[in-house]
GROMACS .gro file of C-alpha atoms in nm:
model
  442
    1UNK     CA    1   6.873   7.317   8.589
    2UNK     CA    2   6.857   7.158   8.212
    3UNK     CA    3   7.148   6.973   8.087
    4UNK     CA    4   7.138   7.248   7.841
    5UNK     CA    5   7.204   7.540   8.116
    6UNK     CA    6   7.476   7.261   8.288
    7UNK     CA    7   7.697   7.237   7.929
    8UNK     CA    8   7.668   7.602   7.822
    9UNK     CA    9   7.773   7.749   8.176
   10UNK     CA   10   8.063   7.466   8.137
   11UNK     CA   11   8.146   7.614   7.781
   12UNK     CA   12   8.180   7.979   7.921
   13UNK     CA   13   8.367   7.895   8.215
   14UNK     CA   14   8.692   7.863   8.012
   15UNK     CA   15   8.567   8.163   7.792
   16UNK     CA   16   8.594   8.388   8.128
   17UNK     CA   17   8.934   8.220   8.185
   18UNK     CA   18   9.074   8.299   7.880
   19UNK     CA   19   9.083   8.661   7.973
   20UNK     CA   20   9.333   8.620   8.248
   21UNK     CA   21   9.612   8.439   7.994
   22UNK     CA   22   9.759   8.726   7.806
   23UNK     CA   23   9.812   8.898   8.190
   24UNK     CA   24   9.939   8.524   8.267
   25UNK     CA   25  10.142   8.477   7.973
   26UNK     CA   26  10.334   8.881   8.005
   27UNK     CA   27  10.369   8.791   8.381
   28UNK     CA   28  10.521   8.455   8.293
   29UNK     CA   29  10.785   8.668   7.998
   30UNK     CA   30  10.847   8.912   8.293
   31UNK     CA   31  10.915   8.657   8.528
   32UNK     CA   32  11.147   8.417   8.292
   33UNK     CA   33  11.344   8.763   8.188
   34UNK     CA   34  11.441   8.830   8.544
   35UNK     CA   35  11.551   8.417   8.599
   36UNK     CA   36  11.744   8.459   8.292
   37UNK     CA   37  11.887   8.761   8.442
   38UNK     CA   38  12.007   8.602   8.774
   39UNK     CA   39  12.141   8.296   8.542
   40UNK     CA   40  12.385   8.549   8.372
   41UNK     CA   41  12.494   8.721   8.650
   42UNK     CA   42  12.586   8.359   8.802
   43UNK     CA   43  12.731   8.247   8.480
   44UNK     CA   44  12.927   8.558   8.398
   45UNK     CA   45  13.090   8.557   8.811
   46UNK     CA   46  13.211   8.209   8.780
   47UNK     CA   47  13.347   8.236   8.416
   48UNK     CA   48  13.454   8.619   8.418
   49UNK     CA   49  13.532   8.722   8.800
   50UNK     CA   50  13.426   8.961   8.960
   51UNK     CA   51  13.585   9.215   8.739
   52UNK     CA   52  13.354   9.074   8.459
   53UNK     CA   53  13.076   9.127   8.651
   54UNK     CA   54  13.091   9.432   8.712
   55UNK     CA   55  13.212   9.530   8.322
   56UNK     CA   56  12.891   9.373   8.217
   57UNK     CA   57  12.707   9.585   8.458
   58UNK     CA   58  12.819   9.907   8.402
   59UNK     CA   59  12.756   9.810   7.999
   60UNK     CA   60  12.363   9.766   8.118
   61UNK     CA   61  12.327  10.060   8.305
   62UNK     CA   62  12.507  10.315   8.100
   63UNK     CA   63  12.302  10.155   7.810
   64UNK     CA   64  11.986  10.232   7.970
   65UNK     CA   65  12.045  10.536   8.123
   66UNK     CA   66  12.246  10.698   7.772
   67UNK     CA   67  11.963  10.535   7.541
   68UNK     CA   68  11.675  10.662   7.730
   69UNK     CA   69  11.843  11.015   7.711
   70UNK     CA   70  11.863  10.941   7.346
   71UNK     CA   71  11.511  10.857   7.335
   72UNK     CA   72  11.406  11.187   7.417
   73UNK     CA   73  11.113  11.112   7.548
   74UNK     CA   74  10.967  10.967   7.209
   75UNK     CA   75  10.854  10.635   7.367
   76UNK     CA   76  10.587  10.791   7.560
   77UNK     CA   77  10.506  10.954   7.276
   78UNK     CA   78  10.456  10.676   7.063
   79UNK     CA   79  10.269  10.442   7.266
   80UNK     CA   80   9.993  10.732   7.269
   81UNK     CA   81   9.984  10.811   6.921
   82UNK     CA   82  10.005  10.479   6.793
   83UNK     CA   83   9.751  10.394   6.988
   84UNK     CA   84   9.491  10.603   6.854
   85UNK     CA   85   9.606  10.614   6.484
   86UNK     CA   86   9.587  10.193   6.549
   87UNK     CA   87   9.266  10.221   6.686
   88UNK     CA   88   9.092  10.477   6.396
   89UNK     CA   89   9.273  10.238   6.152
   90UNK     CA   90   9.487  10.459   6.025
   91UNK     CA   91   9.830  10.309   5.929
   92UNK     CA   92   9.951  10.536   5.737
   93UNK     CA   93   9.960  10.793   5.990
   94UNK     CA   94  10.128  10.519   6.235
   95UNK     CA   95  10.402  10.478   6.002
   96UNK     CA   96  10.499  10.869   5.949
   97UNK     CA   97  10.475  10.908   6.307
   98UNK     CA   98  10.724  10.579   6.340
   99UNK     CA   99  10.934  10.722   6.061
  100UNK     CA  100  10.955  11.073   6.196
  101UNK     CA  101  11.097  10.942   6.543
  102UNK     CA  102  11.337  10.727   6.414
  103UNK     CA  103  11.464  10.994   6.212
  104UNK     CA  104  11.534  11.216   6.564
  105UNK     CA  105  11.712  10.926   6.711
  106UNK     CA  106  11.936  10.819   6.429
  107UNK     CA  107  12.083  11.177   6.353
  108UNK     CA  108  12.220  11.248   6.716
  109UNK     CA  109  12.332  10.911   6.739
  110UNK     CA  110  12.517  10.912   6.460
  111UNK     CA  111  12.689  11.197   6.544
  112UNK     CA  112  12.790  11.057   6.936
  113UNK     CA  113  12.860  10.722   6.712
  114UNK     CA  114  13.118  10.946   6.455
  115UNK     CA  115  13.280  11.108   6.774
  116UNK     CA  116  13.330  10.819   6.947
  117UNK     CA  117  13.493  10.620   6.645
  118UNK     CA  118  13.742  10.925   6.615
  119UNK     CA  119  13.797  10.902   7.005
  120UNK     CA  120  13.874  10.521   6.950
  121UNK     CA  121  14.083  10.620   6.660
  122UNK     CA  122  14.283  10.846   6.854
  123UNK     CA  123  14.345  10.660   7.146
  124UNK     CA  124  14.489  10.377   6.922
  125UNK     CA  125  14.728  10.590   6.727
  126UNK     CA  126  14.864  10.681   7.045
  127UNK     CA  127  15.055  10.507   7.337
  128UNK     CA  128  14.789  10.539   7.551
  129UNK     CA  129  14.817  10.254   7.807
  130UNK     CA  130  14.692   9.915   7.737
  131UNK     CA  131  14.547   9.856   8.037
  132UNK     CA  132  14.287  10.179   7.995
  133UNK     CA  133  14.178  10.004   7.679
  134UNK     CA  134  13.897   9.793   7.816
  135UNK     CA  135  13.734  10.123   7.972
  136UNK     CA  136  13.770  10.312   7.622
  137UNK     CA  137  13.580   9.994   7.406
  138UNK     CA  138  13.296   9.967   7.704
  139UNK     CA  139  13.232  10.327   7.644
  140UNK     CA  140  13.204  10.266   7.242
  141UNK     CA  141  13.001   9.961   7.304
  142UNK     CA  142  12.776  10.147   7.532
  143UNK     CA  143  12.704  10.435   7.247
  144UNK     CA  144  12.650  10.158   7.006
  145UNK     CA  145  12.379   9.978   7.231
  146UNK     CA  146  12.233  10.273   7.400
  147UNK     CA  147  12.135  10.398   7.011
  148UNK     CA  148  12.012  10.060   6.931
  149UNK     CA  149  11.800  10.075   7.292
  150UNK     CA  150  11.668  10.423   7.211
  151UNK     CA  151  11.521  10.265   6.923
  152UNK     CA  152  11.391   9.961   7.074
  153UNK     CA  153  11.249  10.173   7.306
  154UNK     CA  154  11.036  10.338   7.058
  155UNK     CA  155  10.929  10.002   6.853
  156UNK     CA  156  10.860   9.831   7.180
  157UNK     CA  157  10.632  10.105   7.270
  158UNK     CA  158  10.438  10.138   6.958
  159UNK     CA  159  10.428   9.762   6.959
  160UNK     CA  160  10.208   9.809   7.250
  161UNK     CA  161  10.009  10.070   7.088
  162UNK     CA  162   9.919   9.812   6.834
  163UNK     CA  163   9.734   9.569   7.042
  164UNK     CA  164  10.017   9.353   7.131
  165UNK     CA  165  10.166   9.412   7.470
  166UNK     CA  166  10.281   9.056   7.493
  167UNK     CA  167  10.507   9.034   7.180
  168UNK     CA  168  10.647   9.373   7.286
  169UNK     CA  169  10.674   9.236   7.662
  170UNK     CA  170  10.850   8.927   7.572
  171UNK     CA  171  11.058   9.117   7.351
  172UNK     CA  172  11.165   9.372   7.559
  173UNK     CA  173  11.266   9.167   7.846
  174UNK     CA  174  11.357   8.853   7.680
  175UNK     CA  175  11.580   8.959   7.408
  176UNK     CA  176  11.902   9.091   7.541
  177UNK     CA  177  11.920   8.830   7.823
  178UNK     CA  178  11.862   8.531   7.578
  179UNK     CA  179  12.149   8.592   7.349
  180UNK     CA  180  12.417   8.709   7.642
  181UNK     CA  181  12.278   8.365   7.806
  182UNK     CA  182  12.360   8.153   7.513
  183UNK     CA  183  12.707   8.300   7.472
  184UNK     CA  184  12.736   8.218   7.881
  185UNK     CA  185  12.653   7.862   7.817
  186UNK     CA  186  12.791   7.799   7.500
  187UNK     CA  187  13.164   7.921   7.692
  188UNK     CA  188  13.072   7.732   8.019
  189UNK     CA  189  13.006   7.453   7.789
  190UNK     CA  190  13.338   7.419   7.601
  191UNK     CA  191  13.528   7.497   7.886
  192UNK     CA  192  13.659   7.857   7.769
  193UNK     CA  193  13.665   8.178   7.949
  194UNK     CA  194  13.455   8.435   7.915
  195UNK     CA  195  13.609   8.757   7.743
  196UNK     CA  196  13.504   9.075   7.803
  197UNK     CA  197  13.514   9.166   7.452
  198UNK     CA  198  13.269   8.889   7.387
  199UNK     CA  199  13.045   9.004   7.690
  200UNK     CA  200  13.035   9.336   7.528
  201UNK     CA  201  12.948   9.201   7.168
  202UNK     CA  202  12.680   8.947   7.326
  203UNK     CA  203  12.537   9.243   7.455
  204UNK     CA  204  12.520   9.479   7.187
  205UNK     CA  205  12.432   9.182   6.936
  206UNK     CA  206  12.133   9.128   7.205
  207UNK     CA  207  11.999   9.500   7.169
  208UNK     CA  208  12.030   9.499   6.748
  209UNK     CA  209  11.861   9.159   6.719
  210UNK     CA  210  11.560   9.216   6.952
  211UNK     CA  211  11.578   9.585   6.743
  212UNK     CA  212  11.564   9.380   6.419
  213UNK     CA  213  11.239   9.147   6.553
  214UNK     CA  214  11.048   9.418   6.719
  215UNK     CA  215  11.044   9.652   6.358
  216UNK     CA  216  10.967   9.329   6.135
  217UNK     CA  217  10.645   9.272   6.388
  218UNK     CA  218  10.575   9.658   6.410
  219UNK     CA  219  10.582   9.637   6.025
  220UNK     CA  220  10.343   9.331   6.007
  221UNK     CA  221  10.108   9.507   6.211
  222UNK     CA  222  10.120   9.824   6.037
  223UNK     CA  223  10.148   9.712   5.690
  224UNK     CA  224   9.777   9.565   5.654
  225UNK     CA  225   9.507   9.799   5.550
  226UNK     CA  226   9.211   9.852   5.761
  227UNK     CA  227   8.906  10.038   5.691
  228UNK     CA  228   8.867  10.357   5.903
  229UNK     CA  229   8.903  10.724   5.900
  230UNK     CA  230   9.213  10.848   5.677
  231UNK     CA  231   9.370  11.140   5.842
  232UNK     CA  232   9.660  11.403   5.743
  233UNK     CA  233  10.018  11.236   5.876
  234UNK     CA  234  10.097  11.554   6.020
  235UNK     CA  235  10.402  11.513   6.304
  236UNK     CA  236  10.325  11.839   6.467
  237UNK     CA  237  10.359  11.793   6.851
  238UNK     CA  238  10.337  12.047   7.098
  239UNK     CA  239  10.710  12.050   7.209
  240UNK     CA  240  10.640  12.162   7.574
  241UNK     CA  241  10.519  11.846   7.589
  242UNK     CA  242  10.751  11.630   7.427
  243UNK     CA  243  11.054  11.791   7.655
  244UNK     CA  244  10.810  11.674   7.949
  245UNK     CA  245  10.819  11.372   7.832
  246UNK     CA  246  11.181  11.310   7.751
  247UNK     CA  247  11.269  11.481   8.108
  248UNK     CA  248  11.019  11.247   8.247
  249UNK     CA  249  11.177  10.925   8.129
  250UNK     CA  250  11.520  11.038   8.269
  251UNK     CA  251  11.414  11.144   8.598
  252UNK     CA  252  11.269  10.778   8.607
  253UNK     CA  253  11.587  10.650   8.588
  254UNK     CA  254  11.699  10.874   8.871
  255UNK     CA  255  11.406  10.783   9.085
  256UNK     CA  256  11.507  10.410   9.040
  257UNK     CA  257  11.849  10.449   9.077
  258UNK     CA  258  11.788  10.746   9.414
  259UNK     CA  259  11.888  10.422   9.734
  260UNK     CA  260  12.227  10.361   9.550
  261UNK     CA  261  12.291  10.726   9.512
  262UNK     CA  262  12.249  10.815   9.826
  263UNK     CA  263  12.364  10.483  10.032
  264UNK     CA  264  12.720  10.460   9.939
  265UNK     CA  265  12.731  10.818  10.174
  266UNK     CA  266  12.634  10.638  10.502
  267UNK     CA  267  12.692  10.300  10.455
  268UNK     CA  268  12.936  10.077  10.421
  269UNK     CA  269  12.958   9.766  10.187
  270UNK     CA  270  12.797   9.483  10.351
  271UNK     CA  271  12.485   9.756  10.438
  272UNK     CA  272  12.488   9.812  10.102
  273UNK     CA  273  12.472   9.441  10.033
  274UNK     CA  274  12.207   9.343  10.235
  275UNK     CA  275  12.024   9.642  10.112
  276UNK     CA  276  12.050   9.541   9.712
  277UNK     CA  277  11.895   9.198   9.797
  278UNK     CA  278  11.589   9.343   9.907
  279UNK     CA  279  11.585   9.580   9.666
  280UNK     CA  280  11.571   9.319   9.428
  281UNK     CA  281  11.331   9.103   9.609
  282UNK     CA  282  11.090   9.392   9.627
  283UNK     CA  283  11.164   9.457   9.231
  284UNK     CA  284  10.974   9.118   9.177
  285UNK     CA  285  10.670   9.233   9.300
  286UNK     CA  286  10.719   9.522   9.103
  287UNK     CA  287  10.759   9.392   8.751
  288UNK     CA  288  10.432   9.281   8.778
  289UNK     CA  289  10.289   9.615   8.853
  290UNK     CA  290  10.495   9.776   8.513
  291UNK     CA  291  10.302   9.519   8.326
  292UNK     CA  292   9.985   9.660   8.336
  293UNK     CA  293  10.143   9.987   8.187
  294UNK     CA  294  10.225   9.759   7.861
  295UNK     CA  295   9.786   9.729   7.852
  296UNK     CA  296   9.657  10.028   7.985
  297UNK     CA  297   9.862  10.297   7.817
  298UNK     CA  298   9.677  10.241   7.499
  299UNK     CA  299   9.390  10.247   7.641
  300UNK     CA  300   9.454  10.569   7.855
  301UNK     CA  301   9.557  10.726   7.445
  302UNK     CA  302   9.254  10.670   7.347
  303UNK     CA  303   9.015  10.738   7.608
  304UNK     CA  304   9.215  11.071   7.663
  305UNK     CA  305   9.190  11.132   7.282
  306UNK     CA  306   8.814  11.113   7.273
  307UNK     CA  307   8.837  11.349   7.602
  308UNK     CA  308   8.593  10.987   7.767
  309UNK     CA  309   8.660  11.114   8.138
  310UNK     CA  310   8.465  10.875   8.310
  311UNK     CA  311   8.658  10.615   8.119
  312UNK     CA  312   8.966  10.731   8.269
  313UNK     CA  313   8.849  10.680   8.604
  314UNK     CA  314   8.720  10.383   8.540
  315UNK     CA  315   9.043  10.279   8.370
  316UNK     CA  316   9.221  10.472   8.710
  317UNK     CA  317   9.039  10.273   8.957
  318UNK     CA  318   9.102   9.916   8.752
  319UNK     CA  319   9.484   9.991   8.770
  320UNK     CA  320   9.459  10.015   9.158
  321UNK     CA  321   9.225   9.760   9.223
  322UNK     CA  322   9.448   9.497   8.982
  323UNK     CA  323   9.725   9.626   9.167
  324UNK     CA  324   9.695   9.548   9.529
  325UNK     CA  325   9.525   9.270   9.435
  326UNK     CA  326   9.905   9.155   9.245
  327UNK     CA  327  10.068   9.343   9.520
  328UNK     CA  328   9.946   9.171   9.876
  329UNK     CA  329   9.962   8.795   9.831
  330UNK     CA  330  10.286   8.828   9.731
  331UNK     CA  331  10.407   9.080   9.973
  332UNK     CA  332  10.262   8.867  10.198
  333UNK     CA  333  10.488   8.573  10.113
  334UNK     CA  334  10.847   8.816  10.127
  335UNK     CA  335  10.712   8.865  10.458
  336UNK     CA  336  10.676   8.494  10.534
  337UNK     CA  337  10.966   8.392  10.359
  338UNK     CA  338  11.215   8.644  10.544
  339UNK     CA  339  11.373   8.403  10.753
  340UNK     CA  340  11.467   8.147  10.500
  341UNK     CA  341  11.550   8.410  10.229
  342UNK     CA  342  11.805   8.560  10.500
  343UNK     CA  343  12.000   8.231  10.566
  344UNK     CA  344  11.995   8.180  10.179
  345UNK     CA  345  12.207   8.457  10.163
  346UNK     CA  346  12.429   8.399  10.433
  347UNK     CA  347  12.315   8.738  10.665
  348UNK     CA  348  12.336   8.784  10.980
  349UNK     CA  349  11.979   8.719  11.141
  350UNK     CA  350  11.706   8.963  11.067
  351UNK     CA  351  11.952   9.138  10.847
  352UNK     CA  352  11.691   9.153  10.541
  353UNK     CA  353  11.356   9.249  10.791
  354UNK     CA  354  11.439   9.624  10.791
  355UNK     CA  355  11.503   9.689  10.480
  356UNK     CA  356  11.208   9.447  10.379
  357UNK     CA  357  10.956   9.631  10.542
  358UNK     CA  358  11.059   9.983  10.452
  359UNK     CA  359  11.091   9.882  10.059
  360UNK     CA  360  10.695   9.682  10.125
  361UNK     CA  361  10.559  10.002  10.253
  362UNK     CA  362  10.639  10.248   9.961
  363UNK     CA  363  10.563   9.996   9.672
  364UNK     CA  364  10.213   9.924   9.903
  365UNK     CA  365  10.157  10.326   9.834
  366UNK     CA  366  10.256  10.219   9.447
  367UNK     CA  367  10.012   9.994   9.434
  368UNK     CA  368   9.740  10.128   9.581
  369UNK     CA  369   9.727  10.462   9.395
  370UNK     CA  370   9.775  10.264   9.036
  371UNK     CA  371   9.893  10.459   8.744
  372UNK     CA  372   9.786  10.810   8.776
  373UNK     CA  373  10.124  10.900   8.629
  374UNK     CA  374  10.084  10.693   8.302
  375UNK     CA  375   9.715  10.836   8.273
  376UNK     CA  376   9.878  11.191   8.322
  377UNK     CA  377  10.151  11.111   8.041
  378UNK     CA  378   9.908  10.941   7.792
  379UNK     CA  379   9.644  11.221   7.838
  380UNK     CA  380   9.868  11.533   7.771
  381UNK     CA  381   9.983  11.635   8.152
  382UNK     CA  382  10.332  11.478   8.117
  383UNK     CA  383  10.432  11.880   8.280
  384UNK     CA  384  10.228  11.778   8.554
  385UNK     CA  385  10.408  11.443   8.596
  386UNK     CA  386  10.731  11.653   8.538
  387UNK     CA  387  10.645  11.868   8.836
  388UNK     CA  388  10.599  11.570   9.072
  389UNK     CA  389  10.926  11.394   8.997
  390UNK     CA  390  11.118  11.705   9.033
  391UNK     CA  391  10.943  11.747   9.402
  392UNK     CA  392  10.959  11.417   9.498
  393UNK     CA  393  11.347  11.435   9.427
  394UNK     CA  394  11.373  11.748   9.542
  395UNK     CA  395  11.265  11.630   9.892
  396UNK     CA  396  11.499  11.343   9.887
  397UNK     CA  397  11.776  11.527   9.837
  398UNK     CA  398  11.679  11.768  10.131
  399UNK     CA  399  11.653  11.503  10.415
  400UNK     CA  400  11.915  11.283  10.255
  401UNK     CA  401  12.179  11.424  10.431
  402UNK     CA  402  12.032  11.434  10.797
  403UNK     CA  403  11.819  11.113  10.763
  404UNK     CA  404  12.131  10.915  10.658
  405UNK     CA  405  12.367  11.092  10.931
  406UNK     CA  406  12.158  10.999  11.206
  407UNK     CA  407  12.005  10.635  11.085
  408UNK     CA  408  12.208  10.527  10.841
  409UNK     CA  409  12.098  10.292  10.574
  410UNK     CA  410  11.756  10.188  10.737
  411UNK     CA  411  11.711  10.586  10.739
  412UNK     CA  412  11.782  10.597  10.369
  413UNK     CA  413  11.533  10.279  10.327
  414UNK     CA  414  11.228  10.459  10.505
  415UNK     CA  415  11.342  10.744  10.321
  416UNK     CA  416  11.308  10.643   9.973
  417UNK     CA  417  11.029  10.473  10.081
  418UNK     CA  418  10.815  10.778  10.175
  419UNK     CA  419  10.923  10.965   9.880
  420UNK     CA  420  10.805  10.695   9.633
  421UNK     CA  421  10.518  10.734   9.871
  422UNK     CA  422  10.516  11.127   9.812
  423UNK     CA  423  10.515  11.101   9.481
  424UNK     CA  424  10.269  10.815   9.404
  425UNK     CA  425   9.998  11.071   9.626
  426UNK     CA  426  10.093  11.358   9.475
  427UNK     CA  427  10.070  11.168   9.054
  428UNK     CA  428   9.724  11.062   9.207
  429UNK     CA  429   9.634  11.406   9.324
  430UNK     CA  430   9.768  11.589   9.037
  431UNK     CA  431   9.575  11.324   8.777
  432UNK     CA  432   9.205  11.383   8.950
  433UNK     CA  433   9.302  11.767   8.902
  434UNK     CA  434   9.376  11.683   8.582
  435UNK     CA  435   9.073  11.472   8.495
  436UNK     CA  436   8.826  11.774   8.621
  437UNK     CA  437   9.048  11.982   8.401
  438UNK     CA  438   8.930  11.759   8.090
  439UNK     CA  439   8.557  11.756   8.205
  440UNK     CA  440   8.500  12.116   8.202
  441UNK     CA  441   8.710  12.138   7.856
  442UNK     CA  442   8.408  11.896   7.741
   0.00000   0.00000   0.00000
């Protein structure tokens, strides 16, 4: 070989390696975002107590869970229209779209806002006891940040429809913790405690500032004029639809949150316990996997806008394969790290192995079937998506009862388990129908 050949193959080399760094770089945001996560809860327990804690907690949840209700399914939405109006380089259209949404999430939350003001307002002019205050602000705090989340939501998303998952990644997951972090460290720092007034405004600050970044980028993006097709900014959406997608987003939530609805039935606290860390653990290999939604969503929008169904599969198929191959090594190494991870936690031996397992063998269905739910929801099937989740819950809640009754928390592992299993076959099964479907239509 030439010396030529020898110094061009060693100039390409980092070429091909440069591919893998904006997957490297999101993993790296993901990964950071759940450390800074762990940091606060550690932070906030030794400055705030227990009771802290669990204030701070119920703030993130309820924030998630009202703001994604808020959202109305719009995010979805977005991240598939945005990513063809990006794509045909037509900005103006991005920007009514944008405009339109935030319009439908700003009037309703207003109005919770207004009612919740005049419930504050209330409560203060009366002698309502002091002690219930704390519970009345946490709910204000969480309307305020769930409306400000229900927006993010939306940015974030079309962020991604523009080309840049990572900025939206980094912002998404970064934001919130960062600022609650500082406010941690600056306490821990001087020595003061940790109010729960000021968890609540770190929190809500968090959600408005990473709001505030997120539209300045989204407007950068969308401001500069590119040559392409101009078409009509109509909003017209097929509403079926959109309530398919806003009922999809909730039941999400549900689907996420189904082991600690049905756990505190049949098991008691230290089950429970046990049962959270691998939850957690398992989550880690997870985030990974919801990374690749961040990169192939747009590019399910627009293959499923120019009806391309053999780029679907394709794009199907890359989301499995780039899956297990995330998935396995480090699945593998929860597996080998068991023991250790068990006596980290102080639990009795082999405590963590059942749960461990029965978590590793739904998310290994996950993985292998890859997205067919995101191709479903950026391709116009969200119904059929819809129809799935309702199922899959629907046979949770049937054998909830009996598998917990007669094994308990392990029971209630294997069982949520096989339902994520259920569902991930039946998404899978449900998107080849749908892909057919799109064929013929060609």
């Amino acid at each position: 070989m030439s010396s030529e050949a020898v110094n061009e193959s060693q100039r390409s080399l980092p070429r091909e390696w440069m591919r893998f760094v904006p997957a490297a770089m999101m993993a790296s945001s993901r990964c950071a975002a759940v450390a800074i996560q762990f940091l606060c809860q550690l932070i906030i327990a030794n400055l705030a107590g227990a009771a802290g804690l669990g204030l701070f907690q119920l703030f993130s949840s309820w924030t998630c869970i009202l703001g994604e209700m808020l959202a109305q399914g719009l995010p979805a939405r977005m991240m598939r229209v945005i990513s063809v109006g990006f794509d045909r380089g037509d900005h103006s259209y991005c920007r009514e779209q944008m405009r339109v949404a935030s319009k439908r999430i700003r009037y309703p939350a207003l109005w919770i806002l207004s009612i919740s003001i005049l419930a504050m307002m209330l409560l203060q002019a009366t002698d309502w006891s002091t002690s219930e205050l704390p519970l009345a602000w946490l709910i204000f705090a969480v309307v305020v940040s769930a409306s400000l989340f229900a927006l993010l939501r939306i940015y974030v998303e079309a962020l991604k429809g523009t080309d840049a998952p990572l900025a939206a990644v980094s912002i998404e997951s970064l934001g919130p913790p960062i600022l609650v972090l500082m406010v941690c460290l600056a306490c821990w720092s001087a020595g003061i405690a940790l109010s729960s007034w000021l968890l609540l405004i770190a929190g809500t600050t968090g959600f408005g500032l990473s709001l505030a970044v997120t539209g300045a980028l989204l407007r950068k993006r969308l401001s500069i004029t590119r040559a392409g097709t101009s078409h009509k900014a109509q909003v017209d959406e097929d509403q079926r639809e959109q309530r398919a997608l806003w009922a999809n987003s909730v039941l999400a939530i549900v689907f996420v949150q189904l082991p600690f609805i049905l756990l505190p039935w049949f098991a008691d606290v230290a089950q429970i316990g046990v049962f959270s860390v691998a939850h957690k653990l398992v989550n880690l290999v997870t985030l990974l996997l919801v990374l690749m939604a961040a990169v192939f969503g747009p590019a399910f929008a627009r293959a499923g806008e120019q009806r391309n169904v053999s780029a679907l599969r394709e794009l199907l198929r890359r989301t499995q394969y780039l899956s297990m191959g995330i998935f396995l090594p480090l699945a593998a190494m929860l597996v080998v790290l068991q023991g250790p991870l068990t006596m980290m936690f102080n639990f009795p031996p082999e405590a963590l192995q059942p749960f461990l397992y029965a978590l590793l063998f739904g998310q290994l269905v996950n993985a292998a079937t890859g997205l067919p739910g995101l191709l479903m929801n950026m391709t116009g099937a969200a119904q059929l998506e819809l129809k799935v989740l309702l199922m899959s819950l629907a046979f949770a809640a049937l054998l909830g009862g009996p598998v917990g009754y007669f094994y308990g928390a392990v029971g209630i592992a294997w069982l949520v388990s096989a339902t994520l299993a259920l569902k991930n076959f039946a998404s899978l099964y449900f998107a080849r129908c749908h892909l057919v479907q799109l064929g013929e239509i060609q």
